[in-house]
Amino acid sequence: MRKRLGLQRPIASPRQAYSLLEVALAVALVGGTLVPALRVVRDGLELSRTTDRHQLLANFAVAKLEEQLGVIATTWTSGQTTGSFTAEGFASLRYVAVRSDSPADGGIASRLMNVTVTVFDDANTNATLDAGERNTVFRTKVARLATYVAS
C-alpha cells in the first residue's frame, strides 16, 4: 500500500476473488438460462428428424408414382405393386402402388386410369399399413389420348 500524507485513508488494493454468494448466483443464472435453451435445441432436433422422415416418404412416393406412369404409358394395364426400399437402405419403408381404370376407383374404362401410391414407415415390420404408422399418399389420373397411343 502506498502512504498518503495527511488524514486520508490508504488506497485499497483491488479484490482478488469472488465471494461464495457471487459464484452461487452466477451458477444459478447460467443454469436457469441453459436448461430452457437445451430444451429448445432438443425439440428442434426432434422436429428436424420428423420432417426429414416425411420428406423421405414423399420423395419415394413421387419416384414410385413416376414409375407407375411409365408402366401405364407402355402397357395400359391395371394392377397393384407392393415392395420395400431395402435396396436403397431403408428396410422399414414399404409401398403399395395401385393402377386402375375401374369407375369404382375413379377411372373410366380404357380412357382414364387412376394411380395411387402409398409409402409408409412399417414400424412393426408386418408389411401392411397400420393405424398410427407414418404414411404419404400421392395420386393422379392419366388419360388415354390418341397422341399417346402407339399405332
Short mmCIF file of C-alpha atoms in Angstrom, two decimals:
data_model
loop_
_atom_site.label_atom_id
_atom_site.label_comp_id
_atom_site.label_asym_id
_atom_site.label_seq_id
_atom_site.Cartn_x
_atom_site.Cartn_y
_atom_site.Cartn_z
CA MET A 1 0.00 0.00 0.00
CA ARG A 2 1.07 3.47 -0.68
CA LYS A 3 1.14 6.04 2.04
CA ARG A 4 -0.60 9.30 1.70
CA LEU A 5 0.02 12.44 3.58
CA GLY A 6 -2.48 13.77 5.96
CA LEU A 7 -5.65 12.23 7.26
CA GLN A 8 -6.60 10.41 4.10
CA ARG A 9 -7.18 6.66 4.18
CA PRO A 10 -4.85 4.34 2.36
CA ILE A 11 -5.93 3.18 -1.14
CA ALA A 12 -7.25 -0.39 -1.01
CA SER A 13 -5.88 -2.95 -3.44
CA PRO A 14 -8.32 -4.45 -5.99
CA ARG A 15 -10.25 -7.60 -4.97
CA GLN A 16 -8.57 -10.89 -5.81
CA ALA A 17 -11.61 -13.29 -5.90
CA TYR A 18 -15.40 -13.56 -5.97
CA SER A 19 -17.38 -14.33 -2.87
CA LEU A 20 -19.26 -17.60 -2.49
CA LEU A 21 -22.56 -15.76 -2.85
CA GLU A 22 -21.49 -14.23 -6.17
CA VAL A 23 -20.41 -17.63 -7.51
CA ALA A 24 -23.68 -19.27 -6.40
CA LEU A 25 -25.73 -16.53 -8.07
CA ALA A 26 -23.73 -16.84 -11.30
CA VAL A 27 -24.26 -20.63 -11.38
CA ALA A 28 -28.00 -20.20 -10.77
CA LEU A 29 -28.26 -17.62 -13.54
CA VAL A 30 -26.39 -19.76 -16.06
CA GLY A 31 -28.36 -22.88 -15.07
CA GLY A 32 -31.65 -21.04 -15.31
CA THR A 33 -30.96 -19.94 -18.88
CA LEU A 34 -29.09 -23.02 -20.11
CA VAL A 35 -31.79 -25.61 -19.33
CA PRO A 36 -34.52 -23.93 -21.43
CA ALA A 37 -32.04 -23.32 -24.24
CA LEU A 38 -31.10 -27.00 -24.34
CA ARG A 39 -34.78 -27.96 -24.35
CA VAL A 40 -35.34 -25.76 -27.42
CA VAL A 41 -32.37 -27.40 -29.17
CA ARG A 42 -33.65 -30.90 -28.33
CA ASP A 43 -37.16 -30.11 -29.60
CA GLY A 44 -35.70 -28.60 -32.76
CA LEU A 45 -33.63 -31.71 -33.48
CA GLU A 46 -36.65 -33.97 -32.95
CA LEU A 47 -38.75 -31.86 -35.31
CA SER A 48 -35.93 -31.91 -37.86
CA ARG A 49 -35.79 -35.72 -37.76
CA THR A 50 -39.56 -35.97 -38.22
CA THR A 51 -39.53 -33.51 -41.12
CA ASP A 52 -36.67 -35.38 -42.80
CA ARG A 53 -38.57 -38.69 -42.50
CA HIS A 54 -41.72 -37.17 -44.02
CA GLN A 55 -39.65 -35.68 -46.84
CA LEU A 56 -38.09 -39.09 -47.47
CA LEU A 57 -41.55 -40.69 -47.68
CA ALA A 58 -42.66 -38.01 -50.15
CA ASN A 59 -39.56 -38.45 -52.34
CA PHE A 60 -40.01 -42.22 -52.55
CA ALA A 61 -43.74 -41.81 -53.26
CA VAL A 62 -43.03 -39.49 -56.19
CA ALA A 63 -40.43 -41.91 -57.56
CA LYS A 64 -42.89 -44.83 -57.44
CA LEU A 65 -45.66 -42.69 -58.94
CA GLU A 66 -43.44 -41.80 -61.89
CA GLU A 67 -42.54 -45.48 -62.27
CA GLN A 68 -46.24 -46.39 -62.43
CA LEU A 69 -46.88 -43.67 -65.02
CA GLY A 70 -44.20 -45.30 -67.17
CA VAL A 71 -45.95 -48.67 -66.88
CA ILE A 72 -49.26 -47.09 -67.90
CA ALA A 73 -47.69 -45.33 -70.87
CA THR A 74 -46.32 -48.59 -72.25
CA THR A 75 -49.00 -51.17 -71.40
CA TRP A 76 -52.20 -49.52 -70.05
CA THR A 77 -52.75 -52.34 -67.58
CA SER A 78 -54.43 -52.23 -64.20
CA GLY A 79 -52.64 -53.78 -61.27
CA GLN A 80 -51.17 -53.49 -57.82
CA THR A 81 -47.50 -53.50 -56.88
CA THR A 82 -46.04 -53.74 -53.39
CA GLY A 83 -42.48 -53.68 -52.17
CA SER A 84 -39.89 -52.09 -49.95
CA PHE A 85 -36.95 -49.76 -50.25
CA THR A 86 -34.43 -52.19 -48.78
CA ALA A 87 -32.14 -51.83 -51.80
CA GLU A 88 -31.95 -48.08 -51.11
CA GLY A 89 -31.04 -48.71 -47.47
CA PHE A 90 -34.47 -48.14 -45.90
CA ALA A 91 -35.79 -51.58 -44.97
CA SER A 92 -38.63 -50.21 -42.82
CA LEU A 93 -40.12 -48.20 -45.69
CA ARG A 94 -42.68 -50.01 -47.85
CA TYR A 95 -45.02 -49.02 -50.67
CA VAL A 96 -48.29 -50.02 -52.33
CA ALA A 97 -48.96 -48.79 -55.88
CA VAL A 98 -52.40 -49.29 -57.45
CA ARG A 99 -53.31 -48.64 -61.12
CA SER A 100 -56.96 -48.96 -62.09
CA ASP A 101 -59.29 -47.70 -64.82
CA SER A 102 -62.32 -49.06 -62.98
CA PRO A 103 -65.07 -46.49 -62.33
CA ALA A 104 -65.20 -47.70 -58.71
CA ASP A 105 -61.60 -46.50 -58.30
CA GLY A 106 -62.16 -43.17 -60.05
CA GLY A 107 -61.20 -44.19 -63.58
CA ILE A 108 -63.06 -44.61 -66.87
CA ALA A 109 -62.65 -47.99 -68.56
CA SER A 110 -59.98 -47.80 -71.30
CA ARG A 111 -59.96 -43.98 -71.13
CA LEU A 112 -58.85 -42.74 -67.69
CA MET A 113 -56.61 -44.52 -65.20
CA ASN A 114 -56.35 -43.66 -61.52
CA VAL A 115 -52.91 -44.18 -59.97
CA THR A 116 -52.39 -44.19 -56.19
CA VAL A 117 -49.06 -44.71 -54.43
CA THR A 118 -48.83 -45.08 -50.66
CA VAL A 119 -45.41 -45.12 -48.98
CA PHE A 120 -45.35 -45.93 -45.28
CA ASP A 121 -42.90 -46.44 -42.43
CA ASP A 122 -43.61 -50.04 -41.36
CA ALA A 123 -42.72 -49.69 -37.68
CA ASN A 124 -43.90 -53.18 -36.68
CA THR A 125 -42.49 -54.91 -39.82
CA ASN A 126 -45.71 -56.71 -40.73
CA ALA A 127 -45.67 -55.39 -44.35
CA THR A 128 -49.07 -53.73 -44.01
CA LEU A 129 -50.08 -50.16 -43.29
CA ASP A 130 -51.45 -49.98 -39.76
CA ALA A 131 -53.10 -47.12 -37.90
CA GLY A 132 -50.52 -44.78 -36.43
CA GLU A 133 -47.76 -45.57 -38.93
CA ARG A 134 -46.40 -42.59 -40.87
CA ASN A 135 -47.51 -42.61 -44.48
CA THR A 136 -47.67 -40.45 -47.56
CA VAL A 137 -50.21 -40.90 -50.36
CA PHE A 138 -49.80 -39.50 -53.87
CA ARG A 139 -52.42 -39.99 -56.56
CA THR A 140 -53.01 -38.83 -60.08
CA LYS A 141 -55.06 -39.70 -63.14
CA VAL A 142 -53.84 -40.41 -66.65
CA ALA A 143 -56.00 -40.03 -69.76
CA ARG A 144 -55.61 -42.37 -72.71
CA LEU A 145 -55.33 -39.92 -75.57
CA ALA A 146 -54.78 -40.74 -79.24
CA THR A 147 -51.48 -38.86 -79.22
CA TYR A 148 -50.11 -41.21 -76.53
CA VAL A 149 -51.23 -44.46 -78.15
CA ALA A 150 -48.70 -46.15 -80.42
CA SER A 151 -50.03 -47.02 -83.88
#
